[in-house]
Phi, psi and omega in degrees: 000099188302323183299321180291330180289345178272353179289140182306133175091354184298126177245116188259131175248195183296325186265347183149202181283116183283320178195173180242029173109340182213090189298316183291320176298318180298319178299315182296317179291323177295313180298329180279354180087017186252004183227148175255144177245120172289114186268070179290348180268011174236165179217162184246135173240131176258128174245117183239169178116154186293338182257011189299317187288315178297323179293311178298323177300321186284341186242001181233176185280350188255148175278109186241356186300331184240018178295137184262167178301130180089354181274149181236151172199199172212161182223161171235146168255123183251154173275176183300339178267009176083008179277148184285124175256317182218159178215148180200144165287151185232131174220128179248143179243014180093342179237320179230155171253126185254123180254132178249114185237155170301141187304322182289343182258343191298313182295319178296319178295315180298319179296317179296317178298318177301318183291335183267003186290319186052241181258013180297137177279081180204150175238151181232127183215125169291138184243077179293348177282353181251146179239168181233136176239120179266150179195164173260132185293153172111002182221200183296329181297321180296321179296314179298315183296318180296325181294326186252357181299141177297148181221061184296334179240016179096343179261130179297130181275082177234111181278133176258117179296124182284359189297346181296336183209165178288126182285161175303130181085356180263179178208137180260127176272332181300126183261075181229148180291322179226112182288136181296339177291340182297335183266003183251098179272071186279137179226161174217121179265134176266122184224158173290151181296324178296318179294319179297317180294323178295320177297316183302326181296340181260001185253158173244179184296338179284348184260359187228162176218159181261180182296330179297323178293316179296320180294322179298318178293322179296312182298318179297333180271003181061031187270115180288156181217144183302315186288350184241304188270354184258132169226191186291352182251356193293128168256146182298333180297326189295330181250017180063027182283348173300336182306319187225343189251355182232130175259115188283349185243014180274181180289185185292148172202165182297130180090357185295328183297320177293318177304313180295317183296311182293322180292321181288318187266342182079189176060059170300147187296335178226171182210145178276138177226153173262138180241130172258112191271149174297121185265011182288341178253140182287345184274132175262153172292168178248156175303133182101344179297139184286151178247133183240146166244103188066234179267359186261128173283125187239002179165199181210155177286140178248325181216144181223144179203160168253115183265144185291343177245319186272350182078207181287126183224163180205162166248147180216144172263121184242160170299146178303329183272003178299137178296158185269003182272199182293149184230179177227133173261126182263120181239171177298333181266004180125181182274144178237123178292143183221122172275127186265137169241120183290130173259299177258116179295154179298333179255029183309127179094324185288328183246357182278154175275089188235155175291136180268142186257149174283133178292148180301324184297343180265359182270136185280347187294144179286150180292148176260123183300337180291343182262004179290156182334000000 
């Protein structure tokens, strides 16, 4: 969004505007609902046609057949072994379904959807003419976003992140009295690029925040993301993504048997943890840096941020057998002590009071060729 890059103080990185000169101030204003974030690191896919919802329901992890105009959720595309291939936020306006994906994943997701259409009455289109503005609901930013959000079918295209609560059909593995995601009312408005640039011309640095501020709020909320927490081995259970992106009681879809097996038996091979990093050193670890328990490497960092209240924090994917105590992140500049907070327990599912799922092999329904690899 060129207009936002012209605002005083804008510092642009590979993915977009990282900040506008004062990261902590931007975080505070963003958290209060008073700042907009240009989300250049996301992209929009439009899925249209009368059969779009039933088709998306049949090939993804989410129950979408009855989603109503203006409703939001999220979905995962899994491979036959249940590993995460793609992820997207979902918003329907009664005519089209709008998918919000990380920019690096959007083209691959759109291509896969095109390949899976067969004779389905649906179209799939990447929409580079549309931009995304992120904000926290409840303040001036929400008013601005609602005013300029696209309305091709009469419904404002503002996606509501479902991470604040466990979605219908989902399950939370995190054993906490109050989940940190409950306090993050994250939204994303879909707008035309021309409209976004026109808005930017009327804003100052006090009205905007960069991607670093948005990432800090995300990491503090334990919210997984495709571009950070997903690799070639990722199962949705490992990052507690069953919470909002998987419907455990819907019909068959690719990868469901693994979802059911791991959920029924427990013990996902890895688990997401939150790390509170020693802030005495100005250097932060990088995504991919190894995490050690004593002399044993037990995982790696996936996301890192400096939070305006919590200080330096990170998310890490660890081995299920990693101890639950303090850890060390090994960086090029030396070791950083890390206090661990367990998000997904090592025995997730095995000891929880959860609904048990029927294995696919026991279901009498014939396979649908659209769900094949």
